[in-house]
Tab-separated table of C-alpha atoms in Angstrom:
chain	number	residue	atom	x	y	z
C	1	UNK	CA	0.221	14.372	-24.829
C	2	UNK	CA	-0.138	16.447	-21.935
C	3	UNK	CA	-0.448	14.745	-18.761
C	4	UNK	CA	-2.201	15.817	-15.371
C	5	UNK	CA	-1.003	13.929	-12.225
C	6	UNK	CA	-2.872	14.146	-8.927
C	7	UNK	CA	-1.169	13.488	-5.553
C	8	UNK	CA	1.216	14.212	-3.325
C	9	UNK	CA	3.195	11.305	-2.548
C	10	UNK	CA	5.870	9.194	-3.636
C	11	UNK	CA	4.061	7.389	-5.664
C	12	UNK	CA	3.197	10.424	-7.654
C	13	UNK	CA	6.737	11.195	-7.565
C	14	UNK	CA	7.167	8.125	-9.148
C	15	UNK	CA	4.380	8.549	-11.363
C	16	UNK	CA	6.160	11.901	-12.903
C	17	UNK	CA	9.362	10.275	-13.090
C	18	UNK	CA	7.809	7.632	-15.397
C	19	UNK	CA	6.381	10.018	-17.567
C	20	UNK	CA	9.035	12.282	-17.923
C	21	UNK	CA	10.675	9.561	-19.669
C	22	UNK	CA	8.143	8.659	-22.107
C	23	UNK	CA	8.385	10.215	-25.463
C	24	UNK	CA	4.750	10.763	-25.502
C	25	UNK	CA	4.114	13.488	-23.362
C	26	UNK	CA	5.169	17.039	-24.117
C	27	UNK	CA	3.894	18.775	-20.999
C	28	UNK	CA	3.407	17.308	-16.992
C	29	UNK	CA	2.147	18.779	-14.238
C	30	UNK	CA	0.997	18.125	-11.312
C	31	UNK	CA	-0.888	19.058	-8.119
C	32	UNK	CA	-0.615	19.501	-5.527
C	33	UNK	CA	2.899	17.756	-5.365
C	34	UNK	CA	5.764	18.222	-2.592
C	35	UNK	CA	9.108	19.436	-2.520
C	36	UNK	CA	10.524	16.548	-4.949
C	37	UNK	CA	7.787	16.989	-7.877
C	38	UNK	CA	7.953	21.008	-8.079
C	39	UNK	CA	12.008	20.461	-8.867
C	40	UNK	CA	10.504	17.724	-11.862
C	41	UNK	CA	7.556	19.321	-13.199
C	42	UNK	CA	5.332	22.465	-12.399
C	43	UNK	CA	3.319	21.862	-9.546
C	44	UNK	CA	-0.675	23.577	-9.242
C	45	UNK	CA	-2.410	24.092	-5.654
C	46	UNK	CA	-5.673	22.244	-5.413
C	47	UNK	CA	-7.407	20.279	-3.120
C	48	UNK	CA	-7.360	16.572	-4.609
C	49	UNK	CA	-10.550	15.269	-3.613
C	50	UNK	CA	-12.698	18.223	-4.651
C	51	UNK	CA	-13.394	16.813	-7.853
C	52	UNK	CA	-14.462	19.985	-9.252
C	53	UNK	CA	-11.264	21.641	-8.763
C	54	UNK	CA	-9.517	19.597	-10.049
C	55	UNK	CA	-11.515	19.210	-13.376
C	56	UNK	CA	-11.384	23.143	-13.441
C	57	UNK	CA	-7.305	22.626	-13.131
C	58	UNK	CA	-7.523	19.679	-15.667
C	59	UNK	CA	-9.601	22.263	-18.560
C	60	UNK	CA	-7.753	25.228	-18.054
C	61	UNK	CA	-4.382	23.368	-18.589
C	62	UNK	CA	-6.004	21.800	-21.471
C	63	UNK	CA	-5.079	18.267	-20.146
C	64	UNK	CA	-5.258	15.102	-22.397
C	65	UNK	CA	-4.964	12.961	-19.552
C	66	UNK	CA	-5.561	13.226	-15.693
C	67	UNK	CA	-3.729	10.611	-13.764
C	68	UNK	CA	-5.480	10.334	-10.137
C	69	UNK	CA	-2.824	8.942	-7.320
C	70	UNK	CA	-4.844	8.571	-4.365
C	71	UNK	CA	-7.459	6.429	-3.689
C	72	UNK	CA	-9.317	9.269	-1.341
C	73	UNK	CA	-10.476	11.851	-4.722
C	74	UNK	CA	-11.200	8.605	-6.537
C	75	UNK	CA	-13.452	7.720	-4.257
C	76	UNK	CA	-14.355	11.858	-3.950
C	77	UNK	CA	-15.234	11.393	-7.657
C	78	UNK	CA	-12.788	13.186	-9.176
C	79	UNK	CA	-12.720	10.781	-12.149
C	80	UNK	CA	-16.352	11.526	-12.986
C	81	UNK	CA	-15.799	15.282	-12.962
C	82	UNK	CA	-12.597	15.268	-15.059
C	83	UNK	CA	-14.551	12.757	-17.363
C	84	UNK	CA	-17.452	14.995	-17.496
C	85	UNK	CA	-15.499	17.632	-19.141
C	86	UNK	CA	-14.642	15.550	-21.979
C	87	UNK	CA	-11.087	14.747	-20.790
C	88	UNK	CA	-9.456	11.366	-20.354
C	89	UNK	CA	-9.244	10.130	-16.886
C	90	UNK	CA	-7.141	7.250	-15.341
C	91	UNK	CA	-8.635	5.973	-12.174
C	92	UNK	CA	-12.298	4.536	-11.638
C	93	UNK	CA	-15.328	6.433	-11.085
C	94	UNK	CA	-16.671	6.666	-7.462
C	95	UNK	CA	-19.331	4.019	-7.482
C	96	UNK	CA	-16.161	1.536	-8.857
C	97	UNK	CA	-14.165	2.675	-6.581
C	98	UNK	CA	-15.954	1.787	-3.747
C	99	UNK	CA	-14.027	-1.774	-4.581
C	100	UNK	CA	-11.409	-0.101	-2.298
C	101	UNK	CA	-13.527	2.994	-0.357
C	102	UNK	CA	-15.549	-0.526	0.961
C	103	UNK	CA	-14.149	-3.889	2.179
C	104	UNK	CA	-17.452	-4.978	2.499
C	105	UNK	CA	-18.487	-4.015	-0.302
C	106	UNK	CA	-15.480	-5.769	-1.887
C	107	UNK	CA	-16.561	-8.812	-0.217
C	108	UNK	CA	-19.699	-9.129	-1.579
C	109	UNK	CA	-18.173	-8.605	-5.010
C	110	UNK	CA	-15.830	-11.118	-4.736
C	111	UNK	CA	-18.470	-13.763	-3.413
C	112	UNK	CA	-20.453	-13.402	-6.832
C	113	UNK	CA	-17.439	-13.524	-8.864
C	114	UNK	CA	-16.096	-17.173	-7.051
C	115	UNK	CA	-13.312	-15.325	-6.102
C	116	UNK	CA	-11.108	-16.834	-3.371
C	117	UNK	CA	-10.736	-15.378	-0.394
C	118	UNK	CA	-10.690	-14.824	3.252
C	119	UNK	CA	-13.883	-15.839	5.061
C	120	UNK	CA	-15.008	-12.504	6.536
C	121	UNK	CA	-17.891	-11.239	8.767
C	122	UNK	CA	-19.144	-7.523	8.757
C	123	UNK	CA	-19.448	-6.372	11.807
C	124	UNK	CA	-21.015	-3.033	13.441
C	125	UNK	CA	-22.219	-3.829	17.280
C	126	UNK	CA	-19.642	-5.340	20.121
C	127	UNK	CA	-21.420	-8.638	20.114
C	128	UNK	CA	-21.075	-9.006	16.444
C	129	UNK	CA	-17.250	-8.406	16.940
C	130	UNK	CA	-16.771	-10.694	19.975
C	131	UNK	CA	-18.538	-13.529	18.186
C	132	UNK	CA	-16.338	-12.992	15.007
C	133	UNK	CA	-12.770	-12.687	16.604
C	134	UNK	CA	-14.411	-15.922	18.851
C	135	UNK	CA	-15.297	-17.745	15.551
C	136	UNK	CA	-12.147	-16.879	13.961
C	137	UNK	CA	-9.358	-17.241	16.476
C	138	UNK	CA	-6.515	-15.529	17.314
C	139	UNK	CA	-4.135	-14.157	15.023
C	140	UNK	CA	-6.992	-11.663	14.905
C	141	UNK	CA	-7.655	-9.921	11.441
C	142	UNK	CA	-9.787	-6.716	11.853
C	143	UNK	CA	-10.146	-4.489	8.947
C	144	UNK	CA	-11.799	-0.715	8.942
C	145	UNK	CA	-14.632	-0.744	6.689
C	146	UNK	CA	-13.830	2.667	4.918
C	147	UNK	CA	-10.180	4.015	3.517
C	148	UNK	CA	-7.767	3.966	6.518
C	149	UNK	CA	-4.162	5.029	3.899
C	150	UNK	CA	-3.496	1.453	4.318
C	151	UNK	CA	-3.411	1.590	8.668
C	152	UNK	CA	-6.827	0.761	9.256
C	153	UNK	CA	-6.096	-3.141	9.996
C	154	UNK	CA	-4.911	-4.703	12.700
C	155	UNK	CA	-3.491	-8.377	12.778
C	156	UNK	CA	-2.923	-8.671	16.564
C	157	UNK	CA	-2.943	-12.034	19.137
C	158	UNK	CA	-4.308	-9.634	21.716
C	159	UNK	CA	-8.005	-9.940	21.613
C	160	UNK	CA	-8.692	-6.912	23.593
C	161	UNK	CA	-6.642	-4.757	21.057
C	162	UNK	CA	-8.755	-6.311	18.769
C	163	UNK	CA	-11.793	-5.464	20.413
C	164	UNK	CA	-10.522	-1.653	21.025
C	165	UNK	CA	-9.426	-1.321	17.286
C	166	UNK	CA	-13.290	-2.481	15.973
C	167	UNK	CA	-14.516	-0.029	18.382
C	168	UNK	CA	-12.737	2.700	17.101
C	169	UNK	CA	-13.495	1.904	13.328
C	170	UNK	CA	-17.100	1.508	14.129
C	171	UNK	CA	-18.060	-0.404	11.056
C	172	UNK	CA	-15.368	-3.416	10.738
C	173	UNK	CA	-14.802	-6.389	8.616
C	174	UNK	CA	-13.745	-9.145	10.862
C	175	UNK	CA	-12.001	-11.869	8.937
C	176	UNK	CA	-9.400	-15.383	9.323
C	177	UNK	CA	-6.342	-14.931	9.347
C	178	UNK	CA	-4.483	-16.168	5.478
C	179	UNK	CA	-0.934	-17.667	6.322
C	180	UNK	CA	1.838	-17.484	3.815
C	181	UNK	CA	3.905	-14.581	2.305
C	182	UNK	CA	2.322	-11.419	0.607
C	183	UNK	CA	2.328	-10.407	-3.080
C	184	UNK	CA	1.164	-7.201	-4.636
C	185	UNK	CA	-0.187	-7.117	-8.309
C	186	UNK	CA	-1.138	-3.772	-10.515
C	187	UNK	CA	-3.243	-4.376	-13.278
C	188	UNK	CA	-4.231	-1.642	-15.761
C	189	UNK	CA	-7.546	-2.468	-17.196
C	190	UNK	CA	-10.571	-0.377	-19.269
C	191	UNK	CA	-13.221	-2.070	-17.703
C	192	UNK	CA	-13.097	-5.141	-20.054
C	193	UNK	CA	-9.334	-6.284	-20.778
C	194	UNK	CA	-6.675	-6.258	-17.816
C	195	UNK	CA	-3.099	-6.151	-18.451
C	196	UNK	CA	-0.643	-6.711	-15.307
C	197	UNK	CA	2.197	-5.092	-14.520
C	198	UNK	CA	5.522	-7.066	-12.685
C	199	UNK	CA	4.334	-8.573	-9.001
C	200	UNK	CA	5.924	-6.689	-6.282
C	201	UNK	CA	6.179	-7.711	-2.348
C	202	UNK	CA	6.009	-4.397	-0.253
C	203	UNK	CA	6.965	-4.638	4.094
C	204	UNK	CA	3.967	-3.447	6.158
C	205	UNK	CA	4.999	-3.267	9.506
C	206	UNK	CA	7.267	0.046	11.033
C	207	UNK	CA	10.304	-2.049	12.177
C	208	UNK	CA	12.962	-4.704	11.098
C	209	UNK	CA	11.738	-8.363	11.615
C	210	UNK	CA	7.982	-7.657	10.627
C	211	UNK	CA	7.548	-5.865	14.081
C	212	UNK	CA	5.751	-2.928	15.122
C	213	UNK	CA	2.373	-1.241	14.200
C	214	UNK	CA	0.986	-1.503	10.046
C	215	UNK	CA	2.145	1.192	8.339
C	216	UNK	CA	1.304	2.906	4.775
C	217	UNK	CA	4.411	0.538	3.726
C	218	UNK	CA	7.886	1.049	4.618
C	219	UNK	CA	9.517	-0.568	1.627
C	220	UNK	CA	8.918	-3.245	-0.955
C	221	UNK	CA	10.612	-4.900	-4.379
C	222	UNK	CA	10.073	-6.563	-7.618
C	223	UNK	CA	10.361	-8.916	-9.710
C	224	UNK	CA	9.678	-12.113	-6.844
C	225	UNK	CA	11.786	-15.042	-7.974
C	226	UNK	CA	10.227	-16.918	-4.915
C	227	UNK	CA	7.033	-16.475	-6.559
C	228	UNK	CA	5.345	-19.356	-8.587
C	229	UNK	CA	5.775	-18.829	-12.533
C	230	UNK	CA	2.127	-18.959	-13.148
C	231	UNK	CA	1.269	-16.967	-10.841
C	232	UNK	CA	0.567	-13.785	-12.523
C	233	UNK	CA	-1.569	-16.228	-15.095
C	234	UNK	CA	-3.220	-17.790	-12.612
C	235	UNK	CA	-4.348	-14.529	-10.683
C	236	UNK	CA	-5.723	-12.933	-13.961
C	237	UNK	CA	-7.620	-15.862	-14.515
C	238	UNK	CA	-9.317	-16.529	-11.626
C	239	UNK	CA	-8.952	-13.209	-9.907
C	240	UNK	CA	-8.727	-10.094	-12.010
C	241	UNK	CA	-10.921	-11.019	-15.289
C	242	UNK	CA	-13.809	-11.954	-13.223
C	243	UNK	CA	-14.075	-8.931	-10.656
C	244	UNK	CA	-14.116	-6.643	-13.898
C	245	UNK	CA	-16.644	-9.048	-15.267
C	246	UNK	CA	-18.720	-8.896	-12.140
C	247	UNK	CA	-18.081	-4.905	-11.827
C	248	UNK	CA	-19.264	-4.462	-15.318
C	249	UNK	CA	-22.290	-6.972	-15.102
C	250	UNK	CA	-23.260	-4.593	-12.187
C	251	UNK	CA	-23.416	-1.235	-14.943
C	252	UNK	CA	-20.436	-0.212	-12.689
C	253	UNK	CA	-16.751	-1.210	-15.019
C	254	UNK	CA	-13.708	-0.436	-12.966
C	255	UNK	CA	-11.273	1.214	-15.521
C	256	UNK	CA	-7.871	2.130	-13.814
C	257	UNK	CA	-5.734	0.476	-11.855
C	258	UNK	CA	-7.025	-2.610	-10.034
C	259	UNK	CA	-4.504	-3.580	-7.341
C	260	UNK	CA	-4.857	-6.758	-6.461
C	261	UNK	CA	-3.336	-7.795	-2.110
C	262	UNK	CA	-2.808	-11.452	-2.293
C	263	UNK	CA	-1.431	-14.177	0.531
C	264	UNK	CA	-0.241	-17.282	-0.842
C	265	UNK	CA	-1.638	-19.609	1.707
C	266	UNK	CA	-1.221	-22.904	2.484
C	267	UNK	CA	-4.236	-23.681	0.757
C	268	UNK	CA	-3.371	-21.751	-2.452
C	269	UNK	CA	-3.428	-17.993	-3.416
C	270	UNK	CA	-6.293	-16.077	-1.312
C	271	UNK	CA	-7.065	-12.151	-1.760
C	272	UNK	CA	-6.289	-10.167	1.368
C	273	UNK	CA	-7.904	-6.693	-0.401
C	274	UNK	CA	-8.514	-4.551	-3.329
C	275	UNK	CA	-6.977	-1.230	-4.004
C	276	UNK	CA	-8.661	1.326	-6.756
C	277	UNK	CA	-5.301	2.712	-7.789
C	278	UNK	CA	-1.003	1.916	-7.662
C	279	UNK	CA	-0.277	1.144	-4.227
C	280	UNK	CA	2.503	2.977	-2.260
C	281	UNK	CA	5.466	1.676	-1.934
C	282	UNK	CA	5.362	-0.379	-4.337
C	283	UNK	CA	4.657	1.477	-6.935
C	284	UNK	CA	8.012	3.240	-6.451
C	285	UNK	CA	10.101	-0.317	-7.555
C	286	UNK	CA	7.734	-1.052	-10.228
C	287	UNK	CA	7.693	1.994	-12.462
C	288	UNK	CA	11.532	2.135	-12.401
C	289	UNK	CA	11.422	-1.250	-14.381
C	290	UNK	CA	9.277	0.096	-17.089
C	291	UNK	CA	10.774	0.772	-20.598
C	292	UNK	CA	7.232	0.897	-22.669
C	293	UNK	CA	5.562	4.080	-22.780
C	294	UNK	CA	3.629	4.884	-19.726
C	295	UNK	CA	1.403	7.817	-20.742
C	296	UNK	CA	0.032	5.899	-23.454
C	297	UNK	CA	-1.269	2.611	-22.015
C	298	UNK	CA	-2.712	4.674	-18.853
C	299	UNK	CA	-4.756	6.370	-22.041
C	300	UNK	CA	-5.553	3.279	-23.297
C	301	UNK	CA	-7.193	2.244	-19.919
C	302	UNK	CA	-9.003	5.563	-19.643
C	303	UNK	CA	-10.150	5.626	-22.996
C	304	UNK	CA	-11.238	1.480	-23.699
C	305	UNK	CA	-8.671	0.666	-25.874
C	306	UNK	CA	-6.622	-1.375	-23.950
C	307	UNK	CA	-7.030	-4.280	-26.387
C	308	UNK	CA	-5.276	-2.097	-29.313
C	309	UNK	CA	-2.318	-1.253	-26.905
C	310	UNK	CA	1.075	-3.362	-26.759
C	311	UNK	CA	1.956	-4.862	-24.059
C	312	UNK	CA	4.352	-3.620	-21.142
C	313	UNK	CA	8.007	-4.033	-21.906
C	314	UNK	CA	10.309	-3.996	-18.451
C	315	UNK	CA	13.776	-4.083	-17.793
C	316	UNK	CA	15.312	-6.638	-16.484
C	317	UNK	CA	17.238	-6.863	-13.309
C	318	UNK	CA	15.526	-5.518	-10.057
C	319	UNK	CA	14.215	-2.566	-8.177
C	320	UNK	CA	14.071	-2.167	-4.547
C	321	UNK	CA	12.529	0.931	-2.519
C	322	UNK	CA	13.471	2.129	1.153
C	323	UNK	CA	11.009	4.196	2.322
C	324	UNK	CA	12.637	6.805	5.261
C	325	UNK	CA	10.086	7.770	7.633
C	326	UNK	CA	10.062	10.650	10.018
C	327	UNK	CA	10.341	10.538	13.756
C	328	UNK	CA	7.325	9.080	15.310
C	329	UNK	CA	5.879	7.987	12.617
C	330	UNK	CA	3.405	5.286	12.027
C	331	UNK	CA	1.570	6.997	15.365
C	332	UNK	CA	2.341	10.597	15.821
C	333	UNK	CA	5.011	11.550	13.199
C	334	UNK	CA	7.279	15.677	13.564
C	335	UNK	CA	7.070	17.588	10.789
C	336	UNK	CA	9.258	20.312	9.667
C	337	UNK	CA	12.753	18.926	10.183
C	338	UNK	CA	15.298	19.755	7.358
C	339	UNK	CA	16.519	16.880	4.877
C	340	UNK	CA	19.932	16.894	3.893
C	341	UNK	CA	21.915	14.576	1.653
C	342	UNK	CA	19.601	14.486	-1.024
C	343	UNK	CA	21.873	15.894	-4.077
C	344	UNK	CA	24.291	12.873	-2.784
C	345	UNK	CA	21.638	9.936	-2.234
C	346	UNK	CA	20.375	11.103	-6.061
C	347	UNK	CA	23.887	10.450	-7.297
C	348	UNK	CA	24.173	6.887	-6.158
C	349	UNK	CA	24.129	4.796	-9.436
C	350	UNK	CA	20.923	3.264	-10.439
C	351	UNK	CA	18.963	5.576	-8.039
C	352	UNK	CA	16.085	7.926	-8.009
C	353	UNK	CA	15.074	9.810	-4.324
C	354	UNK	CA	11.519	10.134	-4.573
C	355	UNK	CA	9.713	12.616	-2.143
C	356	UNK	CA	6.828	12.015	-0.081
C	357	UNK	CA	6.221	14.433	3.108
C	358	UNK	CA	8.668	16.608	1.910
C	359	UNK	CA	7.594	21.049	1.045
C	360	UNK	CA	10.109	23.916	1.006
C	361	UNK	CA	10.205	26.316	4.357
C	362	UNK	CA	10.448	29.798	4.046
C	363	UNK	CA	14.486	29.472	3.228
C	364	UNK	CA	13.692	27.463	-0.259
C	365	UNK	CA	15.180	24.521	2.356
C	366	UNK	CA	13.099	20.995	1.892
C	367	UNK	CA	11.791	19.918	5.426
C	368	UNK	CA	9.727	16.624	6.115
C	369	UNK	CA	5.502	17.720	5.781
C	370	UNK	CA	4.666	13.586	6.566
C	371	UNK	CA	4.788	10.520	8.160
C	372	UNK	CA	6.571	8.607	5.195
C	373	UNK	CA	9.282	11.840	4.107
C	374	UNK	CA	11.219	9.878	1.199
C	375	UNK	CA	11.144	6.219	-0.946
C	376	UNK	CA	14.567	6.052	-2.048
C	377	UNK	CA	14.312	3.487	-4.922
C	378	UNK	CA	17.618	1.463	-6.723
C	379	UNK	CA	17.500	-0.838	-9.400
C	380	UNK	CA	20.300	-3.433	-10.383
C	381	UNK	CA	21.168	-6.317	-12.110
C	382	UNK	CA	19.370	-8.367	-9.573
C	383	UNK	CA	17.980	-7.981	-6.337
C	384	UNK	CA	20.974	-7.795	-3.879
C	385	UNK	CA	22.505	-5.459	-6.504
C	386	UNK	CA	19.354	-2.852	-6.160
C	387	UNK	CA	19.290	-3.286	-2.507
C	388	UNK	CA	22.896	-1.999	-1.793
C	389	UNK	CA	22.656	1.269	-4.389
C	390	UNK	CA	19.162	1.807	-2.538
C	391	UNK	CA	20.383	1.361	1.263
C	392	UNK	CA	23.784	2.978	0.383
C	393	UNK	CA	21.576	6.419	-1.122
C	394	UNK	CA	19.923	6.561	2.174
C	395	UNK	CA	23.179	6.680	4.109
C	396	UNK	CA	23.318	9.834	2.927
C	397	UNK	CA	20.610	11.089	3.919
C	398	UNK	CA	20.064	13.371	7.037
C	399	UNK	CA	16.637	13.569	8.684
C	400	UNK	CA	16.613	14.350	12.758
C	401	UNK	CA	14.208	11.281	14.053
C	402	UNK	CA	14.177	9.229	11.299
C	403	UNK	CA	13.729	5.682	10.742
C	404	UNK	CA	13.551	3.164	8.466
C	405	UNK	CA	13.916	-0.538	7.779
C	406	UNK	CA	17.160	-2.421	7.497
C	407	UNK	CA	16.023	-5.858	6.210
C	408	UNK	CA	13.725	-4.439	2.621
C	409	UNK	CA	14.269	-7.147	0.273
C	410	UNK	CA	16.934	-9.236	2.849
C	411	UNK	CA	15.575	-12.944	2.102
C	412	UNK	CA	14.369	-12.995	-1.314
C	413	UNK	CA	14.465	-16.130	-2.324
């Protein structure tokens, strides 16, 4: 199989890693990629959401399979372009992916499915935001209607920040506030069947201690032992199987990745949001636990024949991902400052340093391009095990400004 990946990120980077290992594909590529992915695979230029571009890049590389990262050319409609030329696409069209491109639109889908959730208001004038965060209470939840990379909410007990963060969204969805810790769960699904991958738990906020602004995600590991045994069960049942239902019933099936944000409240398990594709970081931890073939169940997805396809088959032990962020970063993060230590943080046992914001500068030297530079990911025979090879990698690793967490994965149990 020859495989197309699209992205730029670590999760991409993870993405190729993945598929490099799976028997299945002869030839990867991807574009536009960074630093990390040109030393993997052969990298193209393109823009990523201009879905003809990319469909052009997908036919003249005589692609089997197009693997979108991003959720911003999903919701471009890159998928429907690449489809349109016959070729097999993971990732959901754009009028499915507006499950992520829309929270409100996600809430309204969720409503007719009975899926639980937060309550939430829409909101587009002042008044309709002061009488929502009023309704609500304080810790206020406000969420930007459209994609925001995963920074466009703000969970604040400062009403006027609040206030000034609807402002700037324009159209917001206001909602209460779910208690209780966080789990993130992938499942790959043809618009029909869903099959989930291992739960994950990924670390929103820039500094140790859960403090700071939200961030893209600044680390995050799998599997949960904390985590109820049915809950994956539970969660398809009630959760996954009847959004598809409800997206299908609608003429619309999501096919691709359905990530599924959940808080396990005090009054049971609660969806905090939809993504249309693998979320970053988490991503990064998960696909380092997968033995099965990747390749060929993402085809399976794209192609409806998920029912035909085996079933995941993961390692066990643990994965845990650092992600090493530049300096400034979530607000106004410097680009261009060299990284060094990488040949000796890729050495460390049981690791893989995946690039994010990383390119080459004129000297062939690779220098951070973004706000999150590098997800350094370990895996072990459990969970303290994967932490130390994964903290220990980024010791050596030498980036003017940088930061990153300290406590990924600390209480786990």
């Amino acid at each position: 199989m020859k495989v197309l990946v699209i992205g730029s990120g670590a999760r991409e980077h993870a993405l190729v890693r993945c598929l490099l290992r799976d028997p299945e594909v002869s030839e990867l590529h991807a574009a536009p990629g960074n630093a990390g992915i040109a030393a993997d695979v052969p990298v193209h230029s393109v823009v990523a959401d201009q879905p003809e571009a990319v469909a052009d890049l997908a036919a003249r590389l005589g692609a089997d399979l197009v693997v979108v990262g991003p959720e911003g050319p999903l919701v471009a409609g890159v998928t429907d372009a690449v489809k349109a030329r016959g070729i097999a696409c993971f990732g959901p069209t754009a009028r499915a992916a507006k499950l992520e491109g829309s929270k409100a639109f996600a809430k309204e889908i969720m409503a007719a499915a009975g899926v639980p959730t937060a309550m939430a208001v829409v909101c587009e004038t002042r008044a309709e935001v002061e009488a929502a965060l009023d309704r609500f209470g304080a810790p206020y939840v406000v969420k930007d209607d459209g994609l925001a990379a995963g920074k466009g909410v703000v969970v604040t007990d400062d009403r006027d920040a609040a206030v000034a963060h609807a402002e700037a969204c324009g159209r917001v969805v206001i909602e209460e506030y779910l208690d209780g810790p966080e789990v993130s769960l992938f499942c790959v699904t043809d618009g029909r069947v869903a099959v989930p991958l291992t739960p994950a738990q990924d670390f929103k906020r820039a500094y140790d201690g859960d403090d700071g602004p939200n961030t893209g995600g600044m680390g995050a590991y799998t599997p949960l032992p904390w985590a109820p045994e049915d809950l994956v069960a539970d969660v398809m049942e009630r959760v996954v199987q009847p959004t598809i239902d409800e997206m299908l019933r609608r003429g619309t099936p999501f096919a691709g990745l359905l990530y599924v944000g959940l808080a396990l409240t005090s009054r049971g398990t609660r969806v905090v949001e939809f993504n249309a594709r693998f979320g970053d970081p988490e991503t990064q931890a998960v696909l380092m636990r997968l033995r099965s073939g990747l390749a060929g169940l993402l085809r399976a997805a794209a192609t409806g024949t998920l029912a035909q396809h085996p079933e995941p088959v993961w390692q066990d032990g643990a994965a845990v991902t650092v992600v090493v962020a530049a300096h400034g970063y979530p607000a106004a993060p410097r680009t261009g400052d060299r990284i060094e230590g990488l040949a000796e943080a890729a050495a460390v046992k049981g690791v893989e340093v995946l690039h994010a914001g990383t390119r080459l500068d004129a000297d062939g030297v690779v220098v951070s391009s973004g706000g999150r530079v590098l997800s350094v990911t370990g895996v072990g025979e459990d969970i303290d095990e994967a932490r130390a090879r994964a903290y220990e990698a980024v010791g050596h690793i030498a980036l003017d400004g940088s930061h990153h967490r300290t406590d990924i994965a600390l209480r786990h149990g």
